[in-house]
CSV table of C-alpha atoms and ligand atoms in Angstrom, one decimal:
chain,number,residue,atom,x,y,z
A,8,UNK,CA,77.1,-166.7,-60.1
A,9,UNK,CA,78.8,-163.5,-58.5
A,10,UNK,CA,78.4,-160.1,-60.0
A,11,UNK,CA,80.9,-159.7,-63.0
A,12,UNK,CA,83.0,-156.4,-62.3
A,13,UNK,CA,84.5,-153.9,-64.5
A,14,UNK,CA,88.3,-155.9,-65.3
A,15,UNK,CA,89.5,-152.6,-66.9
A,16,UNK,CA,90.7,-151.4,-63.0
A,17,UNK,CA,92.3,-154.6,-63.0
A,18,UNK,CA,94.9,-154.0,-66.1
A,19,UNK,CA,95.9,-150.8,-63.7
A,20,UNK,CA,99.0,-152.0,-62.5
A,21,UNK,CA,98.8,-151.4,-58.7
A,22,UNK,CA,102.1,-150.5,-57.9
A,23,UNK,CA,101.2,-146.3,-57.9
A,24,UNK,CA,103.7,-144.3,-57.8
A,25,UNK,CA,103.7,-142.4,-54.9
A,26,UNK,CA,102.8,-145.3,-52.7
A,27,UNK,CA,106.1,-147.0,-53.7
A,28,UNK,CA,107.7,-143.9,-52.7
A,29,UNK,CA,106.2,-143.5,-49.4
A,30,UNK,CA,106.6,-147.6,-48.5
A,31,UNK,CA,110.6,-146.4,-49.4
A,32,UNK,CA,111.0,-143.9,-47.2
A,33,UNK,CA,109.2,-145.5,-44.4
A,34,UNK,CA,111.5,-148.2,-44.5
A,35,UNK,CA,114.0,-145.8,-44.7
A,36,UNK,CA,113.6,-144.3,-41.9
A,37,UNK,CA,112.6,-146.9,-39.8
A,38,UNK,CA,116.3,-148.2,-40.3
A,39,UNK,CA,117.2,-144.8,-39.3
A,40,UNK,CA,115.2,-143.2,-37.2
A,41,UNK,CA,116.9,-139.7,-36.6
A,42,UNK,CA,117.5,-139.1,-40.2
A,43,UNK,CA,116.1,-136.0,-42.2
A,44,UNK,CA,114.4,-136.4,-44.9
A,45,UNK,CA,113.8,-133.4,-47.1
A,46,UNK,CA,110.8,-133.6,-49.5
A,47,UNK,CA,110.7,-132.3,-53.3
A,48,UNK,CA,108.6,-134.7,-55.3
A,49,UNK,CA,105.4,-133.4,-54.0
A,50,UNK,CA,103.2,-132.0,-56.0
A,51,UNK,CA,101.6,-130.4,-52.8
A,52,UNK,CA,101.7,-126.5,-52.5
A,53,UNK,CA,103.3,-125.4,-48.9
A,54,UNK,CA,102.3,-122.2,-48.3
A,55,UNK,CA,98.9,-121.4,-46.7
A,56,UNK,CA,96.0,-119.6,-48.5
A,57,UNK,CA,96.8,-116.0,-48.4
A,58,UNK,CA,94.9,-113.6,-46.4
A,59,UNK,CA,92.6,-112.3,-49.1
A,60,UNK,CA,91.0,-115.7,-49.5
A,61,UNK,CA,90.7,-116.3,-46.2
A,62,UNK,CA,88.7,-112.9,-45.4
A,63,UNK,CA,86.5,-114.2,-48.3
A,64,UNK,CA,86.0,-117.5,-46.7
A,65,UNK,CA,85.2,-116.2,-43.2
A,66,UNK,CA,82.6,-114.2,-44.8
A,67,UNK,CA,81.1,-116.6,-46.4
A,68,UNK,CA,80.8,-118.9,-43.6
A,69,UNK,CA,79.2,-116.2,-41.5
A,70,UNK,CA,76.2,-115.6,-45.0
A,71,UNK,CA,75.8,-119.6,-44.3
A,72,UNK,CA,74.8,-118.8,-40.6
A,73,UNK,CA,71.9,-116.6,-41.3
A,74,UNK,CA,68.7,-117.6,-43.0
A,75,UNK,CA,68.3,-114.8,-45.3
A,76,UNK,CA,71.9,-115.5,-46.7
A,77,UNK,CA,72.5,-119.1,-46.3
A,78,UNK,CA,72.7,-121.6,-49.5
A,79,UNK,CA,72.1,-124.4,-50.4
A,80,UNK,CA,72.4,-126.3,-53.9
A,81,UNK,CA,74.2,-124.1,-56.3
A,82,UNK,CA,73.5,-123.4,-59.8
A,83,UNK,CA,75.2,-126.5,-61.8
A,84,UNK,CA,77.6,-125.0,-63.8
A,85,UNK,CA,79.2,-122.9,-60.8
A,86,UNK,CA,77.9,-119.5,-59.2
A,87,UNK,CA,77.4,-116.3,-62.0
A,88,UNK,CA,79.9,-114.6,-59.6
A,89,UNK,CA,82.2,-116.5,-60.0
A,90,UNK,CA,81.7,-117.6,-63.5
A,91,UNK,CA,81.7,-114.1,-64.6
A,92,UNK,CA,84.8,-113.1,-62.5
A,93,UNK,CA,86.3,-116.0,-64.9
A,94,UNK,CA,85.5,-115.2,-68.2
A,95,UNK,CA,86.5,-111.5,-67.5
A,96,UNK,CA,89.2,-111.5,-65.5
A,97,UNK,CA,91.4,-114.4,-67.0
A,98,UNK,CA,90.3,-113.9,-70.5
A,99,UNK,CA,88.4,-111.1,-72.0
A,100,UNK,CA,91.0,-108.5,-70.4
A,101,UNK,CA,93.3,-110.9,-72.7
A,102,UNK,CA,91.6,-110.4,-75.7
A,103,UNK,CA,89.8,-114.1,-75.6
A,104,UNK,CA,85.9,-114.0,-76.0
A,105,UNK,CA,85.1,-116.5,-73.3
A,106,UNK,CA,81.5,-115.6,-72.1
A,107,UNK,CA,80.0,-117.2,-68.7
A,108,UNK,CA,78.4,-119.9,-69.8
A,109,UNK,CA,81.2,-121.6,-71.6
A,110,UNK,CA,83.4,-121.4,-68.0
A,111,UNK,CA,82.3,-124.4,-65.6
A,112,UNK,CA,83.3,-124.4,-62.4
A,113,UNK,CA,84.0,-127.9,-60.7
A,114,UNK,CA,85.9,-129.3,-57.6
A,115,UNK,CA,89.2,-129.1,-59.2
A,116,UNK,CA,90.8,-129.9,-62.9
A,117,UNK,CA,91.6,-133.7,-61.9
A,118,UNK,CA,87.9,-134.9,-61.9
A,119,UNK,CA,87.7,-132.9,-64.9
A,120,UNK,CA,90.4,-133.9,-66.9
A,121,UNK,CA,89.6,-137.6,-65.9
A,122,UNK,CA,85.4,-137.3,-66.9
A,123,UNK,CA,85.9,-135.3,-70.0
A,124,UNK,CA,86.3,-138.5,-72.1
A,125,UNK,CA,82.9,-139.9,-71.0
A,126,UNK,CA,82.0,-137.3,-73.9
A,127,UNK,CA,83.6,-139.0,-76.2
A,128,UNK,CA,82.6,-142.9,-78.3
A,129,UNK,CA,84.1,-145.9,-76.6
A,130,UNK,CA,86.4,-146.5,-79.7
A,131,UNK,CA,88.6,-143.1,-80.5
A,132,UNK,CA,92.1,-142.8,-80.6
A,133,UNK,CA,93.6,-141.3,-77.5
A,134,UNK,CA,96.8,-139.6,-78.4
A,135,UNK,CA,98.4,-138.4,-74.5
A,136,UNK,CA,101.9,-136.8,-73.9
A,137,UNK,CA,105.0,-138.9,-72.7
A,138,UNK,CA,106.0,-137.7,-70.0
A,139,UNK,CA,102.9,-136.6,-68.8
A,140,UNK,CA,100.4,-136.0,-65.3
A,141,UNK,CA,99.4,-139.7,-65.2
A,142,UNK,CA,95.4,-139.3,-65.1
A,143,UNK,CA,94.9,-138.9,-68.9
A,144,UNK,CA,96.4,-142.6,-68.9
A,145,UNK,CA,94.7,-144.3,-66.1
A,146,UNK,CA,91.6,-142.6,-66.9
A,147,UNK,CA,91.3,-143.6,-70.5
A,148,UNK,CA,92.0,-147.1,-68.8
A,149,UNK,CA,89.6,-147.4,-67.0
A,150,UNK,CA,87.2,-146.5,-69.1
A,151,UNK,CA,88.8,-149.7,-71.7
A,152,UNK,CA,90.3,-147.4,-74.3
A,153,UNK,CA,93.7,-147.9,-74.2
A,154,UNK,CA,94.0,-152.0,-74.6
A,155,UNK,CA,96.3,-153.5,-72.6
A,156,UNK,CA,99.8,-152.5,-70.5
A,157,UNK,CA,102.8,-154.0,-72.1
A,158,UNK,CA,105.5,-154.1,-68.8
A,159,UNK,CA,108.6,-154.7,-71.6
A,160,UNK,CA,108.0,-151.5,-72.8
A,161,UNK,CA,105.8,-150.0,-70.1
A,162,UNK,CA,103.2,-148.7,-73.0
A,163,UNK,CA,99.5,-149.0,-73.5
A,164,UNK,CA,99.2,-151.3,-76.3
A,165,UNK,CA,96.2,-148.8,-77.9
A,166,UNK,CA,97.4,-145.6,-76.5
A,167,UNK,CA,99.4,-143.0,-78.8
A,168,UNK,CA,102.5,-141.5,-77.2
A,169,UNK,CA,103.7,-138.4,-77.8
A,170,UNK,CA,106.7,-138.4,-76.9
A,171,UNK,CA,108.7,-135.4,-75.5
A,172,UNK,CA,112.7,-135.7,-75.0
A,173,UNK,CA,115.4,-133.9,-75.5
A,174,UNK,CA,115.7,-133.7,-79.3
A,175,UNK,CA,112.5,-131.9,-79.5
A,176,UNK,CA,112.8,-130.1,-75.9
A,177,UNK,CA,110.1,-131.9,-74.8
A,178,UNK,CA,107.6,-130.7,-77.5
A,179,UNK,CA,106.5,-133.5,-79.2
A,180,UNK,CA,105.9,-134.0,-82.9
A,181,UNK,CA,102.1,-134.0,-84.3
A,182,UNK,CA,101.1,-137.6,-83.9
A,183,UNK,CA,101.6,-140.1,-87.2
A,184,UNK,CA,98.8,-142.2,-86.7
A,185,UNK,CA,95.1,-140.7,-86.4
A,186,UNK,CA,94.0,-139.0,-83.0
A,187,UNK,CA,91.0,-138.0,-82.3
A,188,UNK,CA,91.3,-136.8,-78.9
A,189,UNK,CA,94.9,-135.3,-78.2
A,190,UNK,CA,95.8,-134.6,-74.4
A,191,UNK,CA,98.5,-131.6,-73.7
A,192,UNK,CA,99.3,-130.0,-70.6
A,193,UNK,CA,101.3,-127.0,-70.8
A,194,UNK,CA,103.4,-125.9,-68.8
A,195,UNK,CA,104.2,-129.2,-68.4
A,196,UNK,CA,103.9,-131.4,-65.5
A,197,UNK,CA,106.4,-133.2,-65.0
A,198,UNK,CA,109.1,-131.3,-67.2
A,199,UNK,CA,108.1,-127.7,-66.4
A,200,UNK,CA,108.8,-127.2,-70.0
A,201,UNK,CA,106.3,-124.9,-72.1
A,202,UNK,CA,105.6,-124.4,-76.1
A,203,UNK,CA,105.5,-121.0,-77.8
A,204,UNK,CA,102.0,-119.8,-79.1
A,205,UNK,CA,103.4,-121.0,-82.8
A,206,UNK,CA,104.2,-124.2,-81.7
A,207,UNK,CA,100.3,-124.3,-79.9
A,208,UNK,CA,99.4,-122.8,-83.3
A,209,UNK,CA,100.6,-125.9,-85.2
A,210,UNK,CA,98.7,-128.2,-82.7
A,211,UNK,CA,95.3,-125.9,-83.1
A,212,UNK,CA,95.5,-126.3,-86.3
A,213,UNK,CA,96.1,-129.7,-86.8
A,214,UNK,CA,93.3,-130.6,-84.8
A,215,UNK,CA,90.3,-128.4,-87.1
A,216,UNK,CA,92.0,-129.9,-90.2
A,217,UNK,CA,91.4,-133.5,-88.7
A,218,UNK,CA,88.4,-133.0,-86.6
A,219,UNK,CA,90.2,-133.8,-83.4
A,220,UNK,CA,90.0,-132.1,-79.9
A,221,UNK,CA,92.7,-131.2,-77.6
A,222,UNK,CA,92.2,-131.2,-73.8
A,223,UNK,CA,94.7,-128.6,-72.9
A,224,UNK,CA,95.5,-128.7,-69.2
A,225,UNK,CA,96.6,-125.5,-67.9
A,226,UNK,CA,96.7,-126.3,-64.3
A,227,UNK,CA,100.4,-124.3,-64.4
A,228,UNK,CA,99.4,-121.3,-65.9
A,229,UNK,CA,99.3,-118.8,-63.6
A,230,UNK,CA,103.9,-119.8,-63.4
A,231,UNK,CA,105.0,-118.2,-66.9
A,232,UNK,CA,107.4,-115.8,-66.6
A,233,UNK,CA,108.0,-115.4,-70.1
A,234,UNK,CA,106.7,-113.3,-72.8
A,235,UNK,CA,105.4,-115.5,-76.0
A,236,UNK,CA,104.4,-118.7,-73.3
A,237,UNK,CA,100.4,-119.1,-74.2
A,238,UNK,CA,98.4,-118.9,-70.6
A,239,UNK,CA,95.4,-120.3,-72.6
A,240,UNK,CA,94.8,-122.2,-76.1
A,241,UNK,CA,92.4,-120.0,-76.8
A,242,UNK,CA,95.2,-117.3,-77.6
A,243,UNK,CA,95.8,-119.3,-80.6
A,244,UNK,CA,93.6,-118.4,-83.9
A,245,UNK,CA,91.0,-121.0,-84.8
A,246,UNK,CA,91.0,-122.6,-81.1
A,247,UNK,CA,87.5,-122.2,-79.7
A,248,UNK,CA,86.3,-125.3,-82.8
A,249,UNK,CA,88.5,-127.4,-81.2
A,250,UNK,CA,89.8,-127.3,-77.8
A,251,UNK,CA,88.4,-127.8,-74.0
A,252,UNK,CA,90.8,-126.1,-71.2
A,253,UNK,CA,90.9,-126.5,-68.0
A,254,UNK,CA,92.4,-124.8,-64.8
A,255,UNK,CA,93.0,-125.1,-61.5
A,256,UNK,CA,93.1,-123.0,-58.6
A,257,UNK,CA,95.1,-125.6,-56.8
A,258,UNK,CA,98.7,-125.1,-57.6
A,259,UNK,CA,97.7,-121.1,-58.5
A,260,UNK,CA,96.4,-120.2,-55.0
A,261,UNK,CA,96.9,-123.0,-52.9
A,262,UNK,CA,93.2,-124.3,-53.2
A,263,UNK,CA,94.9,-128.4,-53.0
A,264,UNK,CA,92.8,-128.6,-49.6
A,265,UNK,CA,89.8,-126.4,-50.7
A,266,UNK,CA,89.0,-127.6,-54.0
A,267,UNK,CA,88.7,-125.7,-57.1
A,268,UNK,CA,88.4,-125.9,-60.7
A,269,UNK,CA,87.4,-125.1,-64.1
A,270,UNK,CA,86.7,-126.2,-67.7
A,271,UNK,CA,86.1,-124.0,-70.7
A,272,UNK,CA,84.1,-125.3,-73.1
A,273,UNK,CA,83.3,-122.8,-76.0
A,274,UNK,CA,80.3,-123.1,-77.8
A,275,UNK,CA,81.7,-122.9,-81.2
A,276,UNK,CA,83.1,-126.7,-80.7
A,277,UNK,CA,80.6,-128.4,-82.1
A,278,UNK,CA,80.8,-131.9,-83.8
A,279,UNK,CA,78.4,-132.7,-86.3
A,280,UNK,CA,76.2,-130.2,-84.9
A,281,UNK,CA,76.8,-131.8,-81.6
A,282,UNK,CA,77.7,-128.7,-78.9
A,283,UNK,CA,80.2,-130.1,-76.4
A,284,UNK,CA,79.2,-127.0,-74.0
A,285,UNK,CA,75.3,-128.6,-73.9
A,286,UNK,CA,76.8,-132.0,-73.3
A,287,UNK,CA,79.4,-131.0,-70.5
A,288,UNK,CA,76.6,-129.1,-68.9
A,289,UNK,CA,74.6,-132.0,-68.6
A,290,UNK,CA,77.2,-134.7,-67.6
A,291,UNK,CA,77.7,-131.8,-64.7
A,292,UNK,CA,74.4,-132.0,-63.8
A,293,UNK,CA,73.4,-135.4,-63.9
A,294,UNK,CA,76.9,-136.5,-61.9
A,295,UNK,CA,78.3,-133.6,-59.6
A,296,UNK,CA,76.4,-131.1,-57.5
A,297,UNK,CA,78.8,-128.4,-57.6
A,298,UNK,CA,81.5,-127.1,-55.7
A,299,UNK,CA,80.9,-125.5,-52.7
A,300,UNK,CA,79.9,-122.1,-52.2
A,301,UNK,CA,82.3,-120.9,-49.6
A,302,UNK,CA,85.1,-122.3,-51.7
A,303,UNK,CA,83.8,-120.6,-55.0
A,304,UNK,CA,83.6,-117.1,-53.0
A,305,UNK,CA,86.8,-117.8,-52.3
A,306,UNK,CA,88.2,-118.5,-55.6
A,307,UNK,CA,86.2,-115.2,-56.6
A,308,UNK,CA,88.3,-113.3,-54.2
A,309,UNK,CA,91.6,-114.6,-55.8
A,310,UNK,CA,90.8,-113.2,-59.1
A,311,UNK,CA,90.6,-109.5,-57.4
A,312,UNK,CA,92.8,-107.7,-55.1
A,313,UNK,CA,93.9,-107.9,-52.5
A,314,UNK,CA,94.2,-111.8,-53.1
A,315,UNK,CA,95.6,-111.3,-56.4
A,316,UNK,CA,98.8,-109.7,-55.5
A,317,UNK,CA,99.6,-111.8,-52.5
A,318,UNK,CA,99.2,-115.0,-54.9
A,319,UNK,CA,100.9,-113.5,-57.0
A,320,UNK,CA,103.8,-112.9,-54.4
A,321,UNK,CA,103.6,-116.5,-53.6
A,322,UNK,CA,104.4,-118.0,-57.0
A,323,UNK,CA,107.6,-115.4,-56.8
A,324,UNK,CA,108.2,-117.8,-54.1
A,325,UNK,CA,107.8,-120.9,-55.3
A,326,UNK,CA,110.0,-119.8,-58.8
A,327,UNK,CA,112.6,-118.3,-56.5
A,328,UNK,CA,112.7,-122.0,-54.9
A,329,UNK,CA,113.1,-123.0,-58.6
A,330,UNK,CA,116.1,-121.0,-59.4
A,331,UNK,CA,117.8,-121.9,-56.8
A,332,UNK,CA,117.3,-126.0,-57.5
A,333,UNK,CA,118.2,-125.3,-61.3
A,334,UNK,CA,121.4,-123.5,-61.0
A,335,UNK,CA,122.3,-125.5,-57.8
A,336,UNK,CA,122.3,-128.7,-60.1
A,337,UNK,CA,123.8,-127.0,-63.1
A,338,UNK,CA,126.9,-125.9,-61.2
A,339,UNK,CA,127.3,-129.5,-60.5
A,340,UNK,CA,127.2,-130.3,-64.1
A,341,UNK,CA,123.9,-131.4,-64.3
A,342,UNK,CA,121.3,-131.3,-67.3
A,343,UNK,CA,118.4,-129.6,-66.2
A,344,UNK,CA,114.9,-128.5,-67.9
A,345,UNK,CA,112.0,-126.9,-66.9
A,346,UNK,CA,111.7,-124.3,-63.5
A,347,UNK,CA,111.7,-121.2,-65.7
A,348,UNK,CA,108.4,-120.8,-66.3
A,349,UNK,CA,106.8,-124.1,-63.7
A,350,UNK,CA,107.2,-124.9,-60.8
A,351,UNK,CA,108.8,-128.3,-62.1
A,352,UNK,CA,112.7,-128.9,-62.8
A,353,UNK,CA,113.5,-132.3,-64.9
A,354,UNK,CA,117.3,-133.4,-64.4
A,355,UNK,CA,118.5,-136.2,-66.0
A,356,UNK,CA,120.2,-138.6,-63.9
A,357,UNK,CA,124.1,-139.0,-64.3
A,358,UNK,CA,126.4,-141.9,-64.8
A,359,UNK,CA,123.3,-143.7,-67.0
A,360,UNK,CA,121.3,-144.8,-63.6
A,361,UNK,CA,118.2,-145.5,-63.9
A,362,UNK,CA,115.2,-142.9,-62.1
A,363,UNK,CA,114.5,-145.2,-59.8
A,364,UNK,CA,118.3,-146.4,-59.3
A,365,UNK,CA,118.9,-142.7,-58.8
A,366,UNK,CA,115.3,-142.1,-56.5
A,367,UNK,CA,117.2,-144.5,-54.0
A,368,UNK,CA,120.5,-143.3,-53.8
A,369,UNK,CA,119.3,-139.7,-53.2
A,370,UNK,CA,117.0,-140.9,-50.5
A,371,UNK,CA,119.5,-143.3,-48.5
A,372,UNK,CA,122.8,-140.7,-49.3
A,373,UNK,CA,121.8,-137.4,-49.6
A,374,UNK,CA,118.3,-137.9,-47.8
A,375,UNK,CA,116.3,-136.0,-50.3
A,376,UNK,CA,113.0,-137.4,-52.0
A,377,UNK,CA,112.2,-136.3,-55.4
A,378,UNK,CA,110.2,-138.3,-58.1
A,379,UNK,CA,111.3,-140.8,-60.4
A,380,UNK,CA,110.7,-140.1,-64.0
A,381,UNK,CA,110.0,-143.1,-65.0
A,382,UNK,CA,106.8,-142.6,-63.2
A,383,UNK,CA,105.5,-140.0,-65.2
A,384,UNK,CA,105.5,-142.8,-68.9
A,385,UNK,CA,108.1,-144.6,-70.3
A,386,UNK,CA,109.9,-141.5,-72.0
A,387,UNK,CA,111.1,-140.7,-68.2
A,388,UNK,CA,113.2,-143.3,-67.6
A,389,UNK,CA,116.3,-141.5,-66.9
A,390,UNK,CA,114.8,-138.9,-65.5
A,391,UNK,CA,114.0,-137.4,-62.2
A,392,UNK,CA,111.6,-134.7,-60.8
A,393,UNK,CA,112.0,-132.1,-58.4
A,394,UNK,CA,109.7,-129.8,-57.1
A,395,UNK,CA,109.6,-125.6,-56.0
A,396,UNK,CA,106.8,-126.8,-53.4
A,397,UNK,CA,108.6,-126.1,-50.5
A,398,UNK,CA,109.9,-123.3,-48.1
A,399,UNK,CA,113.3,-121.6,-48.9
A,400,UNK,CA,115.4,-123.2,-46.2
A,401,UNK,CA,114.6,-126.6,-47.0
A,402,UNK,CA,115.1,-125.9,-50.9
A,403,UNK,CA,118.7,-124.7,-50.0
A,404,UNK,CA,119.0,-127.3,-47.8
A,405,UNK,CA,118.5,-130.2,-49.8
A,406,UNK,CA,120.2,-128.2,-52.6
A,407,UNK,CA,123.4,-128.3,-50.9
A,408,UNK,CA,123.2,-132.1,-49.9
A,409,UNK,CA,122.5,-133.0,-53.7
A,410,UNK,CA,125.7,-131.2,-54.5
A,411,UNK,CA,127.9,-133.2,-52.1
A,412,UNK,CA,126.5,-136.3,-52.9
A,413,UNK,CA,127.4,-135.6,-56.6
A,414,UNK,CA,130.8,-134.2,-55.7
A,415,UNK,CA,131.5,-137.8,-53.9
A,416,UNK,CA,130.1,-139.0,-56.2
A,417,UNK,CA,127.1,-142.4,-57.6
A,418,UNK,CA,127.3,-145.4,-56.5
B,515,PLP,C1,97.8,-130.9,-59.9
B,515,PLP,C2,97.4,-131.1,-61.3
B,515,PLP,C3,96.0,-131.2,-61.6
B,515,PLP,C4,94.9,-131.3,-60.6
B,515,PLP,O1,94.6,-130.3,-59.9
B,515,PLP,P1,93.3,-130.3,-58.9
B,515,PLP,O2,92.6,-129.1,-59.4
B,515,PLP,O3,93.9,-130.1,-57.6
B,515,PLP,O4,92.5,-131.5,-59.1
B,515,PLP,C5,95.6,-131.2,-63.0
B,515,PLP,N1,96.6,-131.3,-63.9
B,515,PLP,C6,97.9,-131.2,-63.6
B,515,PLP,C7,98.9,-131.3,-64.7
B,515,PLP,C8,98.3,-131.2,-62.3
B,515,PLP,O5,99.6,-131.2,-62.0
């Protein structure tokens, strides 16, 4: 008798994405040896941390050296500092009555967005965007909600899509069957697209009038350029009974290396007298021991200057990068969505090629590496993702090469 073992990592497929890209270009290049590669499908920022956070590191490595200063375990939910710094900073100076307790910090919004649904009974309907950041999916898996993968159509034969394409600019329609648990991540990862507050509005509501609750992933925040984008859910009326957010300080301030996170959790979402806050807070405690405390002095000093202005500077960086990708593939006739207010542009692929058709022909023509849609759910096919998250030079670069491989043009 051996030891029976959980089968739902089993349905996985194992084929992951970026693994398939990497074996690619490794066996591109060792047919070619000299060639150069330029990178935009990583989802990796480039730039170091800025010089505000790292001031606040060193200092806080020094208050570890001394006795009188040094700490150990942290309070579960994340340090008052930085907690506080939270609540304030990014949303009561915006109107939204987030209060400390209802902020929790954590090692960064991927373990979050993957354990929230341990909150949740075994048989709910998960409704999850398509195209969409694939742990929503694979953690929903895992934990045996979503039935079984169907590789004809490349669905979850329990999951709900919501599907995002053109038509609806990649804001998809309310779902048709019941959801209870609605996943949406704006702005969007992979698209870069975004919704107005109205069209968050329709969602918010929705949800109270079921009884459902949206995990809105706001990882991407802190890249609106617009006026009338929503930075958080809670700017919509009626949001606090039914939503979780979470953020990152990972693609904000570079914290992909440090670590950094947060979920809000407002009291007032409560479910048959049930307070998700209490819950959360003990799931925290009982399975995660906080993030560190160097790291959350850090991400205290990003919320104040002079960190704030040299992120800040950063992201006009990174959305430089993304103008110059987005009106480098549209003067080549290209479709194109998303890099106004994300780091993200979405190009469809010409001539009907598939993303993964195209994925190859850009590598082993042009020698530029982006991200197959198709990766990203089923509605991607046809799609193909570049990213802001590199330096200037390169972005032109591989910019220009894109161009003359279209000029001569697909194979
Ligand atoms: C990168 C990313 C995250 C994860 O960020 P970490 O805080 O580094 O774990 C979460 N959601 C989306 C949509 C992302 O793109």
């Amino acid at each position: 008798m051996t030891i029976e073992l959980n089968q739902n990592y089993a349905k996985l497929p194992d084929s992951y994405l970026f693994s398939t890209i990497n074996k690619k270009i490794a066996s591109f290049q060792k047919e070619y040896p000299k060639a150069d590669i330029i990178r935009l499908g990583i989802g990796d920022v480039v730039l170091p941390l800025v010089p505000g956070v790292i001031e606040a590191l060193h200092e806080a490595v020094d208050e570890q050296a001394v006795r009188e200063t040094f700490r150990g375990y942290g309070p579960e939910g994340g340090y008052d500092f930085l907690r506080q710094a939270i609540a304030e900073v990014e949303f009561q100076t915006n109107g939204i009555n987030i209060q400390l307790d209802e902020v929790f910090i954590s090692d960064g919004s991927k373990s979050d967005v993957a354990n929230i649904q341990e909150l949740f009974g075994q048989k709910i309907s998960v409704a999850i965007g398509d195209p969409v950041y694939p742990v929503y999916i694979d953690s929903n898996v895992l934990s045996g909600r979503l039935g079984d993968f169907e590789a004809v159509t490349g669905k979850w034969s329990e999951a709900i899509y919501l599907v995002g394409n053109e038509t609806n600019r990649f804001v998809p329609e309310l779902p048709a069957k019941k959801a209870d648990l609605i996943y949406l991540c704006y702005p969007n990862n992979p698209t870069g697209m975004t919704l107005t507050k109205d069209q968050l509005q329709l969602w918010v509501d929705y949800a109270n009038d079921q009884g459902n609750v949206i995990i809105f992933d706001a990882a991407y925040e802190a890249y609106i350029q617009e006026d009338g984008i929503p930075h958080s859910i809670y700017e919509c009326s009626g949001a606090q009974t039914c939503a979780i957010e979470m953020r990152s300080f990972s693609k904000k301030a570079g914290f992909t290396g440090l670590r950094l996170g947060y979920t809000v959790i407002p009291k007032a979402l409560q479910i048959n007298g049930q307070s998700l806050n209490k819950m959360w807070l003990r799931r925290q405690s009982t399975k995660f021991n906080g993030a560190p405390y160097i790291v959350q002095k850090a991400g205290a000093a990003t919320l104040q200057e002079p960190a704030k202005s040299q992120i800040a500077d950063n992201i006009q960086y990174y959305m430089e990068n993304a103008r110059i990708i987005r009106e480098g593939l549209e003067a080549s006739g290209i479709t194109v969505f998303g890099g106004v207010n994300a780091p993200y542009l979405w190009m469809k692929v010409p001539n009907g090629l598939s993303s993964w058709e195209f994925f190859d022909q850009l590598l082993t023509r042009a020698q530029v590496v982006g991200t197959p849609g198709v990766g990203f759910g089923p509605s991607g096919e046809g799609y193909f993702r570049l990213t802001a998250f590199n330096i200037h030079e390169q972005t032109l670069a591989a910019v220009e090469r894109i161009q003359s491989f279209l000029a001569v043009g697909l194979g």
